[in-house]
């Protein structure tokens, strides 16, 4: 199960009492004796797009586990509005023989159940209710909506018909995300959703979230995504949750201003404290000043401390550069063709040059060949044709997700470094780790038990051990929080060698690179625009895709088929309405016959018993007609609404 609805273990609250979609009230939670949440409180209102930020290890993912009901709080409450539908991507991603389209469509369980019931329902009222509800949830446009979501997340029309088992874990995570978005839960929980996306997918997702009709609560360290997709920021620090209006940049400004004001108030308070303490010290022993001194003692006792932000220093990421610069180009492609089998090429006619001080960002959709190009640069992939020439003294440091996974999980960070520095002293090895923020608290921890960010720091230490001339970085920021990403940007800007980066983090690219290469259509070419230009182009492509005009003849054929399918879909509603109308007509004729009999002269005096029975029968027929007219009105409204939704009016 990769998309879930409201979990009954959470506390539900009526909308009249609980005005928020989600209300966290005095939440307290400890893990191994350490307090993660200390009476934390947060209200999430309907329609909010809320970004959750905070340092790695502060408890953001734990909060989501609490919201889902996977674990229970030690104290406090998590209240959700009654009947709310909660959606999230589970760890168990789809991997069966079902196609991507089938997998996504199945995520809307209400639609699937209604369609199944519609095939067997016989009661006209129930049929009307079913089809009205199907229209309300846009059930008849489901495939188009599912296809649009899958396309936005990088799947072609052909991909959408392939089984989930054909795709790697990262792509299946996208399928799970697509399924959850398609289900349109009332409250959407997303934990680092852009980690598995390229820039194009991240741009599509931010636009989708911005226009999403429900409420979204998103853990993210992607500054651009948080600036463009969310309406509010929740900052988790010191066990508390603090809410701010606006995107991430505005939150930073508010946080800085808040701390500046608090520091000013703290300074004034300290001045006041020193003045009061001086008065008490001077006059406490004097009888005529004793009461005044005692009054000032009470004021000191009641003086509330001013809260100031604690700025924990960010451990460094110290990337050593080469001792001497190599002559350029350090890497050269000459009419190079790249691929993994002789029959199929991924990239062709490559003529790129990488110089000793280049800062290059690779753009392009996943699957276009960015990682293929990176592997060719570092020498892991030989050319099918042409040449790749590297400087004979070139040292390269390569960072990628599979490199992190290749770190030996059974040995510590210190042991990894000891293997590289067998003749060094212990102090030298620990100093090496300290340069990457791995100190006494985690240097001896098994690599498998390190956090994602700590593993990334260890890999940075390992790949830069020989002071490389070129760093090739494939999504280096995925496991880093916002502050650590800022430290990585600083380190890369201080690094004197060449850098080639693949990343969906536009802020990282904008801050580090000065050249952009676009991988598209089997080629690698210079991109002269900015990242904002590229973002706008992707949004425009999405808009054009939705407005694609097909061939006129095909359009007519398609329209005829759609109209026929639409008439077929609403046929049960028409049948139900017409059946009720026929029943009303039959009863009306019976009532007319009774009226003729009741109109016979002297009936009530000559045959009083018959007159009473006829009157009773007429009253019963009137009652039945009234009931059927109500049902007919409901059925007619459902039929008219279905015609309108199907465009048949």
Coordinates of C-alpha atoms in Angstrom, one line a residue:
X1 CA 0.0 0.0 0.0
X2 CA 1.6 3.3 -1.1
X3 CA -1.2 5.7 -0.7
X4 CA -3.3 5.8 2.4
X5 CA -6.4 7.6 3.6
X6 CA -7.4 8.8 7.1
X7 CA -5.9 6.6 9.8
X8 CA -8.4 5.8 12.6
X9 CA -5.7 5.9 15.3
X10 CA -5.6 9.6 15.1
X11 CA -8.1 11.7 17.0
X12 CA -11.0 13.0 14.8
X13 CA -12.7 16.2 15.6
X14 CA -15.9 17.8 14.3
X15 CA -15.5 20.7 11.9
X16 CA -17.5 23.0 14.2
X17 CA -15.0 22.5 17.1
X18 CA -11.8 21.9 15.1
X19 CA -11.6 24.7 12.5
X20 CA -8.2 23.4 11.2
X21 CA -7.8 20.5 8.9
X22 CA -5.0 19.4 11.3
X23 CA -4.3 20.6 14.8
X24 CA -1.2 19.5 16.7
X25 CA -1.7 20.4 20.4
X26 CA 1.0 20.3 23.0
X27 CA 2.7 17.3 21.3
X28 CA 5.5 15.7 23.3
X29 CA 7.6 12.8 22.0
X30 CA 10.8 11.2 23.1
X31 CA 13.1 8.8 21.3
X32 CA 15.7 6.9 23.3
X33 CA 15.3 9.5 26.1
X34 CA 15.9 12.5 23.9
X35 CA 13.0 14.9 23.5
X36 CA 12.2 15.5 19.9
X37 CA 8.9 17.5 20.5
X38 CA 8.3 19.5 23.6
X39 CA 4.7 20.6 23.8
X40 CA 4.8 21.5 20.1
X41 CA 1.6 23.1 18.7
X42 CA 0.6 23.8 15.1
X43 CA -2.7 24.5 13.3
X44 CA -2.9 23.6 9.5
X45 CA -5.9 25.3 7.9
X46 CA -7.8 24.1 4.9
X47 CA -6.1 24.9 1.6
X48 CA -2.7 25.8 3.1
X49 CA 0.4 24.6 1.4
X50 CA 2.8 24.3 4.3
X51 CA 6.5 23.6 4.0
X52 CA 8.2 21.9 7.0
X53 CA 11.8 22.8 7.5
X54 CA 14.5 22.3 10.1
X55 CA 17.9 20.7 10.6
X56 CA 18.4 17.0 9.9
X57 CA 17.7 15.1 13.0
X58 CA 15.2 17.5 14.5
X59 CA 12.3 15.1 13.9
X60 CA 10.6 16.2 10.6
X61 CA 10.1 12.6 9.3
X62 CA 9.2 11.5 12.9
X63 CA 6.4 14.1 12.9
X64 CA 5.0 12.6 9.7
X65 CA 5.1 9.1 11.3
X66 CA 3.1 10.6 14.2
X67 CA 0.6 12.2 11.8
X68 CA 0.1 8.8 10.0
X69 CA -0.4 7.0 13.2
X70 CA 2.7 4.7 12.8
X71 CA 3.8 5.8 16.3
X72 CA 2.0 7.4 19.2
X73 CA 2.9 10.6 21.0
X74 CA 4.0 10.5 24.7
X75 CA 1.7 13.4 25.4
X76 CA -0.5 15.9 23.7
X77 CA -2.9 15.3 20.8
X78 CA -3.0 15.2 17.0
X79 CA -6.5 16.1 15.9
X80 CA -7.7 15.9 12.3
X81 CA -11.1 17.1 11.0
X82 CA -13.7 14.3 10.9
X83 CA -13.6 12.1 7.8
X84 CA -10.5 13.8 6.4
X85 CA -8.6 11.7 3.8
X86 CA -4.9 11.6 4.5
X87 CA -2.5 10.8 1.6
X88 CA 1.1 9.9 1.7
X89 CA 3.7 7.8 -0.3
X90 CA 4.6 4.7 1.7
X91 CA 8.0 3.0 1.6
X92 CA 6.5 0.0 -0.2
X93 CA 6.3 1.2 -3.8
X94 CA 4.3 -0.5 -6.6
X95 CA 6.3 -3.2 -8.3
X96 CA 3.8 -5.7 -9.8
X97 CA 2.8 -6.6 -13.3
X98 CA 0.1 -3.9 -13.5
X99 CA 0.7 -1.0 -15.9
X100 CA 1.5 2.4 -14.6
X101 CA -1.9 3.7 -15.7
X102 CA -3.7 0.8 -14.0
X103 CA -1.7 1.4 -10.8
X104 CA -2.5 5.1 -10.7
X105 CA -6.2 4.6 -11.5
X106 CA -6.5 2.0 -8.8
X107 CA -5.4 4.6 -6.2
X108 CA -8.8 6.3 -6.4
X109 CA -10.6 3.5 -4.4
X110 CA -13.9 5.4 -4.3
X111 CA -14.0 5.6 -8.2
X112 CA -13.1 1.9 -8.5
X113 CA -15.8 0.9 -6.1
X114 CA -18.5 3.1 -7.7
X115 CA -17.7 1.8 -11.2
X116 CA -17.9 -1.8 -10.0
X117 CA -21.3 -1.1 -8.2
X118 CA -22.7 0.7 -11.3
X119 CA -22.4 -2.5 -13.3
X120 CA -24.7 -4.4 -11.0
X121 CA -27.0 -1.7 -9.4
X122 CA -30.7 -2.0 -10.3
X123 CA -32.4 0.5 -7.9
X124 CA -33.0 3.7 -9.9
X125 CA -32.3 5.9 -6.9
X126 CA -29.0 4.2 -6.2
X127 CA -28.0 4.4 -9.9
X128 CA -28.7 8.1 -9.9
X129 CA -26.6 8.6 -6.7
X130 CA -23.7 6.5 -8.2
X131 CA -23.5 8.4 -11.4
X132 CA -24.0 11.8 -9.7
X133 CA -21.0 11.0 -7.5
X134 CA -19.0 9.7 -10.4
X135 CA -19.6 13.0 -12.1
X136 CA -18.7 14.9 -8.9
X137 CA -15.3 13.2 -8.7
X138 CA -14.5 13.5 -12.4
X139 CA -14.5 9.8 -12.8
X140 CA -15.1 9.9 -16.5
X141 CA -12.0 11.9 -17.2
X142 CA -9.8 9.8 -14.9
X143 CA -7.5 8.3 -17.5
X144 CA -6.8 11.8 -19.0
X145 CA -6.0 13.1 -15.5
X146 CA -3.8 10.1 -14.6
X147 CA -2.0 10.4 -17.9
X148 CA -1.4 14.1 -17.3
X149 CA 0.1 13.5 -13.9
X150 CA 2.3 10.6 -15.1
X151 CA 3.5 12.8 -18.0
X152 CA 4.3 15.6 -15.7
X153 CA 6.5 13.3 -13.6
X154 CA 8.4 12.2 -16.7
X155 CA 6.6 9.1 -18.1
X156 CA 5.8 9.0 -21.8
X157 CA 2.6 7.6 -23.2
X158 CA 4.3 4.3 -24.0
X159 CA 5.8 4.2 -20.4
X160 CA 2.3 4.5 -18.9
X161 CA 1.2 1.2 -20.5
X162 CA 4.3 -0.7 -19.3
X163 CA 4.3 -2.8 -16.0
X164 CA 5.6 -1.3 -12.8
X165 CA 8.2 -4.1 -12.6
X166 CA 10.0 -2.7 -15.6
X167 CA 11.1 0.4 -13.7
X168 CA 13.8 1.0 -11.1
X169 CA 13.1 2.0 -7.5
X170 CA 13.4 5.7 -8.1
X171 CA 11.0 5.6 -11.0
X172 CA 8.5 3.5 -9.0
X173 CA 8.7 6.1 -6.3
X174 CA 7.4 8.5 -9.0
X175 CA 4.6 6.1 -9.8
X176 CA 3.6 6.0 -6.1
X177 CA 3.7 9.8 -6.0
X178 CA 1.5 10.0 -9.2
X179 CA -1.0 7.6 -7.6
X180 CA -1.3 9.7 -4.5
X181 CA -1.7 12.9 -6.4
X182 CA -4.4 11.3 -8.6
X183 CA -6.3 10.2 -5.5
X184 CA -6.6 13.8 -4.4
X185 CA -6.6 13.3 -0.6
X186 CA -7.8 16.2 1.5
X187 CA -4.5 16.4 3.3
X188 CA -1.3 15.6 1.4
X189 CA 1.9 14.6 3.2
X190 CA 5.0 14.7 1.1
X191 CA 8.5 13.9 2.5
X192 CA 11.2 15.3 0.2
X193 CA 9.2 14.7 -3.0
X194 CA 11.7 16.3 -5.3
X195 CA 14.5 13.9 -4.3
X196 CA 13.5 11.5 -7.1
X197 CA 12.7 14.2 -9.7
X198 CA 14.7 16.1 -12.2
X199 CA 14.3 19.8 -12.6
X200 CA 11.5 19.3 -15.1
X201 CA 9.6 17.1 -12.7
X202 CA 10.2 19.5 -9.8
X203 CA 8.9 22.4 -11.9
X204 CA 5.8 20.4 -12.8
X205 CA 5.2 19.4 -9.1
X206 CA 5.6 22.9 -7.8
X207 CA 2.9 24.1 -10.3
X208 CA 0.7 21.2 -9.4
X209 CA 1.0 21.8 -5.6
X210 CA 0.4 25.5 -6.0
X211 CA -3.0 24.8 -7.7
X212 CA -3.9 21.7 -5.7
X213 CA -7.4 22.2 -4.2
X214 CA -6.6 20.3 -1.0
X215 CA -4.1 20.9 1.8
X216 CA -0.5 20.0 1.5
X217 CA 2.2 19.5 4.3
X218 CA 5.6 19.1 2.7
X219 CA 9.1 18.3 4.1
X220 CA 11.6 19.8 1.7
X221 CA 15.0 21.4 1.6
X222 CA 14.6 22.7 -1.9
X223 CA 14.6 26.5 -1.6
X224 CA 13.2 27.2 -5.0
X225 CA 10.4 24.6 -4.5
X226 CA 9.5 26.1 -1.1
X227 CA 9.5 29.6 -2.6
X228 CA 7.2 28.8 -5.4
X229 CA 5.0 25.9 -4.2
X230 CA 4.0 26.7 -0.6
X231 CA 2.0 29.5 1.2
X232 CA 3.5 29.0 4.7
X233 CA 6.6 27.6 6.4
X234 CA 6.6 25.6 9.6
X235 CA 10.0 25.7 11.3
X236 CA 10.9 22.9 13.6
X237 CA 13.5 24.0 16.2
X238 CA 14.2 23.2 19.8
X239 CA 11.3 20.8 20.0
X240 CA 8.7 23.5 18.9
X241 CA 6.9 24.3 15.7
X242 CA 6.8 27.9 14.6
X243 CA 4.6 29.0 11.6
X244 CA 5.4 31.8 9.1
X245 CA 3.5 33.2 6.2
X246 CA 5.1 33.0 2.7
X247 CA 7.8 31.0 1.1
X248 CA 11.3 30.2 2.3
X249 CA 13.0 33.5 1.4
X250 CA 10.4 35.4 3.3
X251 CA 10.6 33.0 6.2
X252 CA 14.4 33.6 6.5
X253 CA 13.8 37.4 6.5
X254 CA 11.2 37.0 9.2
X255 CA 13.4 34.8 11.3
X256 CA 16.3 37.2 11.0
X257 CA 14.1 40.1 12.0
X258 CA 12.6 38.2 14.9
X259 CA 16.0 37.3 16.2
X260 CA 17.3 40.9 15.8
X261 CA 14.3 42.2 17.8
X262 CA 14.7 39.5 20.4
X263 CA 18.4 40.3 20.8
X264 CA 17.5 44.0 21.2
X265 CA 14.9 43.2 23.8
X266 CA 17.4 40.9 25.5
X267 CA 20.0 43.7 25.7
X268 CA 17.4 46.0 27.2
X269 CA 16.4 43.4 29.7
X270 CA 20.0 42.7 30.7
X271 CA 20.4 46.5 31.2
X272 CA 17.3 46.5 33.4
X273 CA 18.4 43.5 35.3
X274 CA 21.8 45.0 36.1
X275 CA 20.1 48.3 37.2
X276 CA 17.7 46.4 39.5
X277 CA 20.4 44.2 41.0
X278 CA 22.6 47.2 41.7
X279 CA 19.7 48.9 43.5
X280 CA 19.0 45.8 45.6
X281 CA 22.7 45.4 46.5
X282 CA 23.1 49.0 47.5
X283 CA 19.9 49.6 49.5
X284 CA 18.8 46.2 50.8
X285 CA 20.4 46.9 54.2
X286 CA 18.9 50.4 54.6
X287 CA 15.6 50.5 56.5
X288 CA 14.2 53.4 54.6
X289 CA 14.8 51.6 51.3
X290 CA 14.1 48.0 52.3
X291 CA 10.6 48.0 50.8
X292 CA 11.8 49.4 47.5
X293 CA 14.6 46.9 47.4
X294 CA 12.2 44.0 48.1
X295 CA 9.9 45.3 45.3
X296 CA 12.8 45.2 42.8
X297 CA 13.7 41.6 44.0
X298 CA 10.2 40.6 43.0
X299 CA 10.5 42.3 39.7
X300 CA 13.7 40.4 39.0
X301 CA 12.0 37.1 39.9
X302 CA 9.1 37.8 37.6
X303 CA 11.3 38.9 34.7
X304 CA 10.6 36.4 31.9
X305 CA 13.6 35.4 29.7
X306 CA 13.7 36.7 26.2
X307 CA 13.8 33.8 23.7
X308 CA 16.6 34.0 21.2
X309 CA 17.5 31.6 18.4
X310 CA 20.4 29.3 19.1
X311 CA 22.6 29.2 16.0
X312 CA 24.3 25.8 16.1
X313 CA 27.4 26.0 14.0
X314 CA 27.2 24.1 10.7
X315 CA 30.0 21.5 10.4
X316 CA 32.2 22.3 7.5
X317 CA 32.6 20.5 4.2
X318 CA 36.2 21.3 3.4
X319 CA 36.9 20.2 -0.2
X320 CA 40.6 20.2 -0.9
X321 CA 41.6 21.4 -4.3
X322 CA 44.6 20.3 -6.5
X323 CA 48.0 21.6 -5.7
X324 CA 48.6 22.6 -9.3
X325 CA 46.3 23.5 -12.2
X326 CA 46.3 21.3 -15.3
X327 CA 46.4 22.6 -18.8
X328 CA 43.0 22.8 -20.5
X329 CA 41.0 21.0 -21.6
X330 CA 41.1 18.4 -18.9
X331 CA 38.4 16.3 -20.6
X332 CA 37.6 16.4 -24.3
X333 CA 34.9 14.5 -26.4
X334 CA 35.6 14.1 -30.1
X335 CA 32.6 12.9 -32.2
X336 CA 31.7 10.6 -29.4
X337 CA 28.8 8.2 -29.3
X338 CA 27.7 6.6 -26.0
X339 CA 25.4 3.7 -25.1
X340 CA 25.2 0.5 -23.2
X341 CA 24.6 -1.9 -26.1
X342 CA 26.0 -1.9 -29.6
X343 CA 22.5 -1.6 -31.1
X344 CA 21.3 1.4 -29.0
X345 CA 23.0 4.7 -28.4
X346 CA 22.0 7.2 -25.7
X347 CA 24.1 10.1 -26.8
X348 CA 25.8 10.9 -30.1
X349 CA 28.1 13.5 -31.8
X350 CA 29.5 14.8 -28.6
X351 CA 32.2 17.5 -28.9
X352 CA 32.3 19.0 -25.4
X353 CA 35.3 20.4 -23.7
X354 CA 35.8 20.7 -19.9
X355 CA 38.4 23.2 -18.8
X356 CA 40.4 23.3 -15.5
X357 CA 38.1 26.0 -14.0
X358 CA 34.7 25.1 -15.5
X359 CA 31.5 25.2 -13.5
X360 CA 29.0 23.3 -15.5
X361 CA 25.4 22.4 -14.7
X362 CA 23.7 19.6 -16.7
X363 CA 20.0 20.1 -17.5
X364 CA 17.6 17.6 -19.0
X365 CA 14.9 15.2 -18.1
X366 CA 15.7 11.9 -16.4
X367 CA 16.3 9.3 -19.0
X368 CA 17.8 11.7 -21.5
X369 CA 21.4 10.7 -20.6
X370 CA 22.8 13.1 -18.0
X371 CA 24.1 10.3 -15.8
X372 CA 25.4 8.5 -18.9
X373 CA 27.4 11.6 -19.8
X374 CA 28.7 11.8 -16.2
X375 CA 29.8 8.2 -16.3
X376 CA 31.7 8.8 -19.6
X377 CA 33.5 11.8 -18.1
X378 CA 34.8 9.8 -15.1
X379 CA 35.7 6.8 -17.3
X380 CA 33.1 4.3 -16.2
X381 CA 31.6 4.1 -19.7
X382 CA 33.7 3.6 -22.8
X383 CA 32.6 5.3 -26.1
X384 CA 30.9 3.3 -28.8
X385 CA 32.5 5.6 -31.4
X386 CA 34.8 8.6 -31.3
X387 CA 37.2 9.5 -28.5
X388 CA 37.2 10.7 -24.9
X389 CA 40.6 12.2 -24.0
X390 CA 41.5 13.1 -20.4
X391 CA 44.6 14.8 -19.1
X392 CA 47.0 12.1 -18.0
X393 CA 47.4 13.5 -14.5
X394 CA 43.6 14.2 -14.0
X395 CA 42.2 13.2 -10.7
X396 CA 38.3 13.0 -10.5
X397 CA 36.0 12.9 -7.5
X398 CA 32.6 11.3 -8.3
X399 CA 29.5 11.7 -6.1
X400 CA 26.3 9.8 -6.9
X401 CA 23.6 7.9 -5.0
X402 CA 25.0 4.5 -5.9
X403 CA 28.4 5.7 -4.5
X404 CA 26.6 6.4 -1.1
X405 CA 25.0 2.9 -1.3
X406 CA 28.5 1.4 -2.0
X407 CA 29.9 2.7 1.3
X408 CA 30.6 -0.4 3.5
X409 CA 27.8 -0.3 6.1
X410 CA 29.6 -2.5 8.5
X411 CA 32.6 -0.3 9.3
X412 CA 32.7 3.2 10.8
X413 CA 33.6 6.5 9.1
X414 CA 36.9 6.4 11.0
X415 CA 37.7 2.9 9.5
X416 CA 36.9 4.1 6.0
X417 CA 39.5 6.9 6.4
X418 CA 42.0 4.6 8.0
X419 CA 41.9 2.4 4.9
X420 CA 42.9 5.5 2.9
X421 CA 45.5 6.7 5.4
X422 CA 47.2 3.6 6.7
X423 CA 50.4 5.4 7.7
X424 CA 48.8 8.4 9.3
X425 CA 48.3 8.9 13.0
X426 CA 44.9 8.7 14.7
X427 CA 44.9 12.4 15.2
X428 CA 45.5 13.0 11.5
X429 CA 42.7 10.7 10.5
X430 CA 40.2 12.3 12.9
X431 CA 41.2 15.7 11.7
X432 CA 40.4 14.6 8.2
X433 CA 36.9 13.5 9.3
X434 CA 36.4 16.7 11.2
X435 CA 37.0 18.7 8.1
X436 CA 33.7 17.2 6.8
X437 CA 31.7 17.5 10.0
X438 CA 32.3 13.9 11.3
X439 CA 33.5 14.4 14.8
X440 CA 33.6 12.4 18.0
X441 CA 29.8 11.8 18.0
X442 CA 29.7 9.9 14.7
X443 CA 33.2 9.0 13.6
X444 CA 32.9 5.6 15.3
X445 CA 29.3 4.9 14.2
X446 CA 28.7 2.1 11.7
X447 CA 28.3 3.7 8.3
X448 CA 25.0 1.8 8.0
X449 CA 23.7 3.6 11.0
X450 CA 24.7 7.1 9.9
X451 CA 22.0 9.5 8.6
X452 CA 21.7 10.3 4.9
X453 CA 23.4 13.6 5.5
X454 CA 26.3 12.0 7.5
X455 CA 26.8 9.4 4.7
X456 CA 26.9 12.2 2.2
X457 CA 29.6 14.0 4.3
X458 CA 31.6 10.7 4.5
X459 CA 31.4 10.3 0.7
X460 CA 32.6 13.9 0.2
X461 CA 35.6 13.1 2.4
X462 CA 36.4 9.9 0.4
X463 CA 36.0 11.3 -3.1
X464 CA 38.1 14.4 -2.4
X465 CA 40.9 12.4 -0.6
X466 CA 43.3 12.9 -3.5
X467 CA 42.5 16.6 -4.0
X468 CA 40.8 16.0 -7.4
X469 CA 41.0 18.4 -10.3
X470 CA 37.4 17.7 -11.3
X471 CA 34.3 17.0 -9.1
X472 CA 31.4 15.2 -10.9
X473 CA 28.4 15.5 -8.6
X474 CA 25.1 13.7 -9.4
X475 CA 22.4 15.0 -7.0
X476 CA 24.8 15.8 -4.2
X477 CA 22.3 17.7 -2.0
X478 CA 19.5 15.0 -1.8
X479 CA 20.2 14.1 1.9
X480 CA 21.3 17.6 3.1
X481 CA 19.2 20.0 5.1
X482 CA 18.9 23.7 4.1
X483 CA 21.8 24.9 6.2
X484 CA 24.1 22.1 5.1
X485 CA 23.3 22.8 1.5
X486 CA 24.3 26.4 2.1
X487 CA 27.6 25.1 3.5
X488 CA 28.1 22.8 0.4
X489 CA 27.5 25.9 -1.9
X490 CA 30.2 27.8 0.1
X491 CA 32.6 24.9 -0.1
X492 CA 32.1 24.4 -3.9
X493 CA 32.6 28.1 -4.5
X494 CA 35.8 27.9 -2.5
X495 CA 37.0 24.8 -4.3
X496 CA 39.6 25.7 -7.0
X497 CA 39.0 22.9 -9.4
X498 CA 36.4 22.2 -12.1
X499 CA 32.8 21.1 -11.2
X500 CA 30.2 19.2 -13.2
X501 CA 26.8 19.1 -11.4
X502 CA 23.5 17.2 -12.0
X503 CA 20.9 18.5 -9.6
X504 CA 17.2 19.3 -9.3
X505 CA 18.1 22.0 -6.7
X506 CA 18.0 25.2 -8.8
X507 CA 19.4 27.3 -5.9
X508 CA 22.5 25.0 -5.8
X509 CA 23.0 25.3 -9.6
X510 CA 22.4 29.1 -9.7
X511 CA 24.9 29.6 -6.8
X512 CA 27.7 27.4 -8.2
X513 CA 27.6 27.0 -12.0
X514 CA 28.4 29.5 -14.7
X515 CA 27.7 27.3 -17.7
X516 CA 24.6 25.2 -18.5
X517 CA 24.6 22.2 -20.8
X518 CA 21.3 20.7 -22.0
X519 CA 21.0 17.0 -22.5
X520 CA 18.1 16.4 -24.9
X521 CA 17.3 14.3 -28.0
X522 CA 20.6 12.3 -27.8
X523 CA 22.8 15.5 -27.8
X524 CA 24.6 17.6 -25.3
X525 CA 24.5 21.3 -26.2
X526 CA 25.1 24.7 -24.6
X527 CA 22.1 26.4 -23.1
X528 CA 22.3 30.1 -23.3
X529 CA 19.4 31.1 -21.0
X530 CA 19.1 31.2 -17.3
X531 CA 17.6 28.5 -15.0
X532 CA 14.5 30.7 -14.7
X533 CA 14.2 30.8 -18.5
X534 CA 14.5 27.0 -18.5
X535 CA 11.8 26.8 -15.8
X536 CA 9.4 29.0 -17.8
X537 CA 10.1 26.9 -20.9
X538 CA 9.1 23.7 -19.0
X539 CA 5.9 25.3 -17.8
X540 CA 5.1 26.5 -21.3
X541 CA 5.7 23.0 -22.6
X542 CA 3.3 21.7 -20.0
X543 CA 0.7 24.2 -21.1
X544 CA 1.1 23.4 -24.8
X545 CA 0.9 19.7 -24.1
X546 CA -2.5 20.2 -22.5
X547 CA -3.6 22.2 -25.6
X548 CA -2.2 19.9 -28.2
X549 CA -4.4 19.9 -31.4
X550 CA -4.7 16.6 -33.2
X551 CA -5.4 16.1 -36.9
X552 CA -8.9 17.4 -37.9
X553 CA -10.1 14.0 -39.2
X554 CA -8.8 12.2 -36.1
X555 CA -10.4 14.9 -34.0
X556 CA -13.8 14.3 -35.6
X557 CA -13.5 10.5 -35.1
X558 CA -12.3 11.0 -31.6
X559 CA -15.2 13.3 -30.8
X560 CA -17.7 10.9 -32.3
X561 CA -16.3 8.0 -30.2
X562 CA -16.2 10.2 -27.1
X563 CA -19.8 11.2 -27.6
X564 CA -20.9 7.6 -28.1
X565 CA -19.0 6.5 -25.0
X566 CA -20.5 9.3 -23.0
X567 CA -24.0 8.4 -24.1
X568 CA -23.3 4.8 -23.2
X569 CA -22.0 5.9 -19.7
X570 CA -25.2 7.9 -18.9
X571 CA -27.6 5.5 -20.5
X572 CA -28.5 3.9 -17.1
X573 CA -29.6 7.3 -15.8
X574 CA -31.8 7.8 -18.8
X575 CA -33.3 4.3 -18.5
X576 CA -34.0 4.9 -14.7
X577 CA -35.7 8.3 -15.4
X578 CA -37.8 6.9 -18.2
X579 CA -38.9 3.9 -16.1
X580 CA -40.1 6.2 -13.4
X581 CA -42.0 8.3 -16.0
X582 CA -43.8 5.3 -17.3
X583 CA -44.8 4.3 -13.8
X584 CA -46.2 7.7 -13.2
X585 CA -48.1 7.6 -16.5
X586 CA -49.7 4.3 -15.6
X587 CA -50.8 5.5 -12.2
X588 CA -52.2 8.7 -13.7
X589 CA -54.3 6.6 -16.0
X590 CA -55.6 4.6 -13.1
X591 CA -56.4 7.8 -11.2
X592 CA -58.4 9.0 -14.3
X593 CA -60.4 5.8 -14.3
X594 CA -61.3 6.2 -10.6
X595 CA -62.2 9.9 -11.2
X596 CA -64.7 8.8 -13.9
X597 CA -66.3 6.3 -11.5
X598 CA -66.5 8.8 -8.8
X599 CA -68.2 11.2 -11.1
X600 CA -71.3 8.8 -11.6
X601 CA -74.5 10.5 -10.3
X602 CA -75.7 9.5 -6.9
X603 CA -72.7 7.2 -6.3
X604 CA -72.2 8.2 -2.7
X605 CA -75.9 7.7 -1.9
X606 CA -76.5 4.5 -3.9
X607 CA -73.2 2.8 -3.4
X608 CA -71.5 4.4 -0.4
X609 CA -69.1 1.5 0.3
X610 CA -67.8 1.5 -3.2
X611 CA -67.3 5.3 -3.1
X612 CA -65.2 5.0 0.0
X613 CA -63.0 2.3 -1.5
X614 CA -62.6 4.3 -4.7
X615 CA -61.6 7.3 -2.6
X616 CA -59.1 5.3 -0.7
X617 CA -57.6 3.9 -3.9
X618 CA -57.3 7.4 -5.3
X619 CA -55.5 8.7 -2.2
X620 CA -53.1 5.7 -2.3
X621 CA -52.4 6.4 -6.0
X622 CA -51.8 10.1 -5.3
X623 CA -49.3 9.1 -2.6
X624 CA -47.4 6.7 -5.0
X625 CA -47.3 9.4 -7.7
X626 CA -45.8 11.9 -5.2
X627 CA -43.1 9.4 -4.2
X628 CA -42.3 8.6 -7.8
X629 CA -42.3 12.3 -8.8
X630 CA -39.6 13.0 -6.1
X631 CA -37.6 10.0 -7.4
X632 CA -38.1 11.1 -11.0
X633 CA -36.9 14.6 -10.2
X634 CA -33.7 13.2 -8.6
X635 CA -33.2 10.9 -11.5
X636 CA -33.7 13.7 -14.0
X637 CA -31.3 16.0 -12.2
X638 CA -28.7 13.3 -12.2
X639 CA -29.3 12.7 -15.9
X640 CA -29.1 16.4 -16.7
X641 CA -25.9 16.8 -14.7
X642 CA -24.3 13.8 -16.3
X643 CA -25.2 15.2 -19.8
X644 CA -23.6 18.5 -18.8
X645 CA -20.5 16.9 -17.5
X646 CA -20.1 14.8 -20.6
X647 CA -20.6 17.8 -22.9
X648 CA -23.8 16.4 -24.5
X649 CA -26.0 19.4 -23.9

